[in-house]
Amino acid sequence: MISLQFLVTALVVVVAPGTGVVYTLAIGLGQGRRASFWAALGCTFGIVPHLAAAVLGLAAVLHTSALLFQVVKFAGVAYLLWLAWQALRSGGALAIAPREGAPQAWPIARRGALINILNPKLSIFFLALLPPFLSGNPAGATAEMLQLGAVFMALTLVVFMLYGAFAAAARDAVLSSERAMRWLNRSFAAIFAALGARLALERA
């Protein structure tokens, strides 16, 4: 039985702006509603390895291994800086396009998944978030953690889709001003760069 307390906690975590939210907003503004759906789906599936790591206890290994943590962390930093460059570059993966065409579903979803996969803090986050909401029965702990994780992923998908739909709805206003398009691209680039810098300063 999923408690209301867990639902509220998970919803607060999901709604809080983070890298996945920024990515979904950028895709929604840049490429439209359908593209933002694939961004939300990719970000959601990027949670799976971290949930599996928490369930299997690998998150504790990541937390105690300074070298492994640093490798994953700086891979994530490099990826966020690459996304910042893509937002700035004309015709880049995150640049705002004047027309909403058929989305490149796989690349969009893949980039969203990598955003979460390359964030080592997610595994540790699940290791800290899920245990307080378990029943205390060791025999059912794994199944309960998987259930809680599935609910968290479902909330992530729904909330991110709403973010993307909101961004897509604002496209017309953005596309009517070339100046607004330039500043939005620069803003997303700055945000991704700042998130990369923050990740670089994280400690295990």
mmCIF file of C-alpha atoms in Angstrom:
data_model
loop_
_atom_site.group_PDB
_atom_site.id
_atom_site.type_symbol
_atom_site.label_atom_id
_atom_site.label_comp_id
_atom_site.label_asym_id
_atom_site.label_seq_id
_atom_site.Cartn_x
_atom_site.Cartn_y
_atom_site.Cartn_z
ATOM 1 C CA MET A 1 0.000 0.000 0.000
ATOM 2 C CA ILE A 2 1.501 3.319 -1.116
ATOM 3 C CA SER A 3 1.199 5.907 1.638
ATOM 4 C CA LEU A 4 -0.027 9.450 1.056
ATOM 5 C CA GLN A 5 3.135 10.699 2.728
ATOM 6 C CA PHE A 6 5.286 8.985 0.114
ATOM 7 C CA LEU A 7 3.147 10.350 -2.732
ATOM 8 C CA VAL A 8 3.447 13.903 -1.416
ATOM 9 C CA THR A 9 7.202 13.545 -0.843
ATOM 10 C CA ALA A 10 7.782 12.063 -4.295
ATOM 11 C CA LEU A 11 5.634 14.712 -5.967
ATOM 12 C CA VAL A 12 7.571 17.531 -4.281
ATOM 13 C CA VAL A 13 10.853 15.981 -5.436
ATOM 14 C CA VAL A 14 9.634 15.493 -9.015
ATOM 15 C CA VAL A 15 8.114 18.966 -9.373
ATOM 16 C CA ALA A 16 11.264 20.704 -8.101
ATOM 17 C CA PRO A 17 13.205 22.104 -11.088
ATOM 18 C CA GLY A 18 16.228 20.006 -11.966
ATOM 19 C CA THR A 19 18.242 18.938 -14.990
ATOM 20 C CA GLY A 20 15.480 16.730 -16.391
ATOM 21 C CA VAL A 21 12.887 19.483 -16.031
ATOM 22 C CA VAL A 22 15.149 21.994 -17.783
ATOM 23 C CA TYR A 23 15.819 19.531 -20.605
ATOM 24 C CA THR A 24 12.108 18.781 -21.086
ATOM 25 C CA LEU A 25 11.253 22.490 -21.100
ATOM 26 C CA ALA A 26 13.998 23.177 -23.636
ATOM 27 C CA ILE A 27 12.766 20.404 -25.931
ATOM 28 C CA GLY A 28 9.136 21.532 -25.565
ATOM 29 C CA LEU A 29 10.012 25.114 -26.448
ATOM 30 C CA GLY A 30 12.422 24.144 -29.170
ATOM 31 C CA GLN A 31 10.607 21.289 -30.912
ATOM 32 C CA GLY A 32 7.029 21.102 -29.652
ATOM 33 C CA ARG A 33 4.701 18.858 -27.666
ATOM 34 C CA ARG A 34 5.505 15.492 -29.267
ATOM 35 C CA ALA A 35 9.219 15.999 -28.834
ATOM 36 C CA SER A 36 8.731 16.969 -25.187
ATOM 37 C CA PHE A 37 6.892 13.677 -24.603
ATOM 38 C CA TRP A 38 9.969 11.741 -25.751
ATOM 39 C CA ALA A 39 12.160 13.930 -23.551
ATOM 40 C CA ALA A 40 9.958 13.144 -20.533
ATOM 41 C CA LEU A 41 9.991 9.435 -21.388
ATOM 42 C CA GLY A 42 13.780 9.390 -21.696
ATOM 43 C CA CYS A 43 14.285 11.198 -18.383
ATOM 44 C CA THR A 44 11.911 8.739 -16.716
ATOM 45 C CA PHE A 45 13.714 5.644 -18.006
ATOM 46 C CA GLY A 46 17.017 7.185 -16.977
ATOM 47 C CA ILE A 47 15.854 6.562 -13.411
ATOM 48 C CA VAL A 48 15.783 2.758 -13.886
ATOM 49 C CA PRO A 49 19.539 2.086 -13.380
ATOM 50 C CA HIS A 50 19.565 4.128 -10.178
ATOM 51 C CA LEU A 51 16.490 2.393 -8.827
ATOM 52 C CA ALA A 52 18.056 -0.977 -9.628
ATOM 53 C CA ALA A 53 21.285 0.111 -7.938
ATOM 54 C CA ALA A 54 19.394 1.136 -4.810
ATOM 55 C CA VAL A 55 17.454 -2.134 -4.705
ATOM 56 C CA LEU A 56 20.596 -4.226 -5.220
ATOM 57 C CA GLY A 57 22.678 -2.199 -2.793
ATOM 58 C CA LEU A 58 25.063 -0.929 -5.463
ATOM 59 C CA ALA A 59 24.330 2.670 -4.515
ATOM 60 C CA ALA A 60 26.186 2.096 -1.255
ATOM 61 C CA VAL A 61 29.199 0.892 -3.262
ATOM 62 C CA LEU A 62 29.044 4.013 -5.438
ATOM 63 C CA HIS A 63 28.786 6.160 -2.328
ATOM 64 C CA THR A 64 31.864 4.572 -0.715
ATOM 65 C CA SER A 65 33.990 4.374 -3.880
ATOM 66 C CA ALA A 66 35.445 7.838 -4.406
ATOM 67 C CA LEU A 67 36.973 6.926 -7.781
ATOM 68 C CA LEU A 68 33.765 5.445 -9.206
ATOM 69 C CA PHE A 69 31.729 8.387 -7.970
ATOM 70 C CA GLN A 70 34.140 10.861 -9.560
ATOM 71 C CA VAL A 71 34.150 9.005 -12.899
ATOM 72 C CA VAL A 72 30.352 9.000 -13.160
ATOM 73 C CA LYS A 73 30.128 12.555 -11.858
ATOM 74 C CA PHE A 74 32.540 14.081 -14.357
ATOM 75 C CA ALA A 75 30.991 12.129 -17.208
ATOM 76 C CA GLY A 76 27.744 13.835 -16.168
ATOM 77 C CA VAL A 77 29.466 17.234 -16.001
ATOM 78 C CA ALA A 78 30.887 16.797 -19.504
ATOM 79 C CA TYR A 79 27.478 15.790 -20.807
ATOM 80 C CA LEU A 80 25.751 18.828 -19.274
ATOM 81 C CA LEU A 81 28.364 21.126 -20.807
ATOM 82 C CA TRP A 82 27.764 19.449 -24.163
ATOM 83 C CA LEU A 83 24.038 20.151 -23.780
ATOM 84 C CA ALA A 84 24.867 23.786 -23.015
ATOM 85 C CA TRP A 85 26.838 23.957 -26.275
ATOM 86 C CA GLN A 86 23.941 22.331 -28.157
ATOM 87 C CA ALA A 87 21.599 25.026 -26.833
ATOM 88 C CA LEU A 88 23.917 27.777 -28.052
ATOM 89 C CA ARG A 89 24.841 26.286 -31.417
ATOM 90 C CA SER A 90 22.632 27.143 -34.366
ATOM 91 C CA GLY A 91 20.919 23.914 -35.423
ATOM 92 C CA GLY A 92 22.046 22.177 -32.235
ATOM 93 C CA ALA A 93 20.035 19.443 -30.541
ATOM 94 C CA LEU A 94 18.492 21.924 -28.081
ATOM 95 C CA ALA A 95 18.220 24.977 -30.311
ATOM 96 C CA ILE A 96 14.741 26.417 -30.804
ATOM 97 C CA ALA A 97 13.452 25.402 -34.236
ATOM 98 C CA PRO A 98 11.048 27.680 -36.134
ATOM 99 C CA ARG A 99 8.903 24.754 -37.265
ATOM 100 C CA GLU A 100 7.547 21.776 -35.353
ATOM 101 C CA GLY A 101 8.352 18.747 -37.488
ATOM 102 C CA ALA A 102 8.324 15.036 -36.747
ATOM 103 C CA PRO A 103 10.465 14.610 -33.613
ATOM 104 C CA GLN A 104 13.590 12.465 -33.648
ATOM 105 C CA ALA A 105 12.202 10.282 -30.890
ATOM 106 C CA TRP A 106 15.202 8.060 -30.143
ATOM 107 C CA PRO A 107 17.883 10.800 -29.920
ATOM 108 C CA ILE A 108 15.627 12.975 -27.771
ATOM 109 C CA ALA A 109 14.788 10.110 -25.393
ATOM 110 C CA ARG A 110 18.399 8.939 -25.298
ATOM 111 C CA ARG A 111 19.686 12.358 -24.295
ATOM 112 C CA GLY A 112 17.035 12.588 -21.578
ATOM 113 C CA ALA A 113 17.959 9.152 -20.234
ATOM 114 C CA LEU A 114 21.666 9.992 -20.166
ATOM 115 C CA ILE A 115 20.971 13.136 -18.137
ATOM 116 C CA ASN A 116 19.709 10.979 -15.271
ATOM 117 C CA ILE A 117 21.973 7.965 -15.817
ATOM 118 C CA LEU A 118 25.082 10.149 -15.496
ATOM 119 C CA ASN A 119 23.922 11.713 -12.221
ATOM 120 C CA PRO A 120 25.467 9.556 -9.451
ATOM 121 C CA LYS A 121 23.455 11.344 -6.770
ATOM 122 C CA LEU A 122 20.247 9.682 -7.965
ATOM 123 C CA SER A 123 21.315 6.240 -6.728
ATOM 124 C CA ILE A 124 22.170 7.635 -3.319
ATOM 125 C CA PHE A 125 18.923 9.619 -3.367
ATOM 126 C CA PHE A 126 16.867 6.437 -3.828
ATOM 127 C CA LEU A 127 18.867 4.679 -1.144
ATOM 128 C CA ALA A 128 17.890 7.488 1.250
ATOM 129 C CA LEU A 129 14.324 8.115 0.040
ATOM 130 C CA LEU A 130 12.808 4.643 -0.183
ATOM 131 C CA PRO A 131 13.743 2.828 3.091
ATOM 132 C CA PRO A 132 11.744 5.145 5.425
ATOM 133 C CA PHE A 133 8.557 4.171 3.560
ATOM 134 C CA LEU A 134 9.086 0.381 3.756
ATOM 135 C CA SER A 135 6.927 -1.771 6.001
ATOM 136 C CA GLY A 136 9.901 -3.238 7.849
ATOM 137 C CA ASN A 137 9.376 -6.772 6.563
ATOM 138 C CA PRO A 138 12.770 -7.928 5.167
ATOM 139 C CA ALA A 139 11.135 -10.574 2.986
ATOM 140 C CA GLY A 140 9.143 -7.994 1.068
ATOM 141 C CA ALA A 141 11.656 -5.142 1.048
ATOM 142 C CA THR A 142 12.782 -5.643 -2.550
ATOM 143 C CA ALA A 143 9.237 -5.805 -3.913
ATOM 144 C CA GLU A 144 8.247 -2.729 -1.892
ATOM 145 C CA MET A 145 11.224 -0.718 -3.133
ATOM 146 C CA LEU A 146 10.406 -1.651 -6.727
ATOM 147 C CA GLN A 147 6.792 -0.636 -6.190
ATOM 148 C CA LEU A 148 7.757 2.709 -4.678
ATOM 149 C CA GLY A 149 10.258 3.268 -7.470
ATOM 150 C CA ALA A 150 7.622 2.511 -10.108
ATOM 151 C CA VAL A 151 5.267 5.063 -8.545
ATOM 152 C CA PHE A 152 8.084 7.630 -8.481
ATOM 153 C CA MET A 153 8.773 6.985 -12.170
ATOM 154 C CA ALA A 154 5.083 7.320 -13.057
ATOM 155 C CA LEU A 155 4.912 10.670 -11.254
ATOM 156 C CA THR A 156 8.074 11.773 -13.050
ATOM 157 C CA LEU A 157 6.602 10.930 -16.455
ATOM 158 C CA VAL A 158 3.296 12.705 -15.794
ATOM 159 C CA VAL A 159 4.840 15.853 -14.291
ATOM 160 C CA PHE A 160 7.502 16.120 -16.992
ATOM 161 C CA MET A 161 4.872 15.688 -19.711
ATOM 162 C CA LEU A 162 2.931 18.573 -18.163
ATOM 163 C CA TYR A 163 6.079 20.708 -18.105
ATOM 164 C CA GLY A 164 6.696 19.843 -21.750
ATOM 165 C CA ALA A 165 3.104 20.607 -22.760
ATOM 166 C CA PHE A 166 3.334 23.989 -21.021
ATOM 167 C CA ALA A 167 6.576 24.796 -22.838
ATOM 168 C CA ALA A 168 5.153 23.677 -26.179
ATOM 169 C CA ALA A 169 2.118 25.915 -25.655
ATOM 170 C CA ALA A 170 4.460 28.890 -25.233
ATOM 171 C CA ARG A 171 6.222 28.227 -28.559
ATOM 172 C CA ASP A 172 4.130 30.672 -30.585
ATOM 173 C CA ALA A 173 5.008 33.586 -28.330
ATOM 174 C CA VAL A 174 8.682 32.637 -28.424
ATOM 175 C CA LEU A 175 8.851 32.089 -32.177
ATOM 176 C CA SER A 176 7.320 35.486 -32.863
ATOM 177 C CA SER A 177 10.483 37.151 -31.538
ATOM 178 C CA GLU A 178 13.965 36.278 -32.807
ATOM 179 C CA ARG A 179 15.418 38.155 -29.861
ATOM 180 C CA ALA A 180 13.432 36.006 -27.426
ATOM 181 C CA MET A 181 14.663 32.870 -29.212
ATOM 182 C CA ARG A 182 18.287 33.971 -28.884
ATOM 183 C CA TRP A 183 17.931 34.798 -25.201
ATOM 184 C CA LEU A 184 16.116 31.557 -24.424
ATOM 185 C CA ASN A 185 18.856 29.519 -26.107
ATOM 186 C CA ARG A 186 21.463 31.455 -24.134
ATOM 187 C CA SER A 187 19.480 30.998 -20.925
ATOM 188 C CA PHE A 188 19.189 27.234 -21.370
ATOM 189 C CA ALA A 189 22.900 27.049 -22.158
ATOM 190 C CA ALA A 190 23.718 28.994 -18.994
ATOM 191 C CA ILE A 191 21.425 26.791 -16.892
ATOM 192 C CA PHE A 192 22.992 23.557 -18.186
ATOM 193 C CA ALA A 193 26.470 24.975 -17.604
ATOM 194 C CA ALA A 194 25.494 25.991 -14.054
ATOM 195 C CA LEU A 195 24.029 22.542 -13.369
ATOM 196 C CA GLY A 196 27.257 20.995 -14.645
ATOM 197 C CA ALA A 197 29.285 23.235 -12.330
ATOM 198 C CA ARG A 198 27.069 22.314 -9.383
ATOM 199 C CA LEU A 199 27.450 18.605 -10.167
ATOM 200 C CA ALA A 200 31.235 19.034 -10.370
ATOM 201 C CA LEU A 201 31.215 20.351 -6.791
ATOM 202 C CA GLU A 202 29.137 17.474 -5.434
ATOM 203 C CA ARG A 203 30.806 15.048 -3.064
ATOM 204 C CA ALA A 204 30.025 11.371 -2.527
#
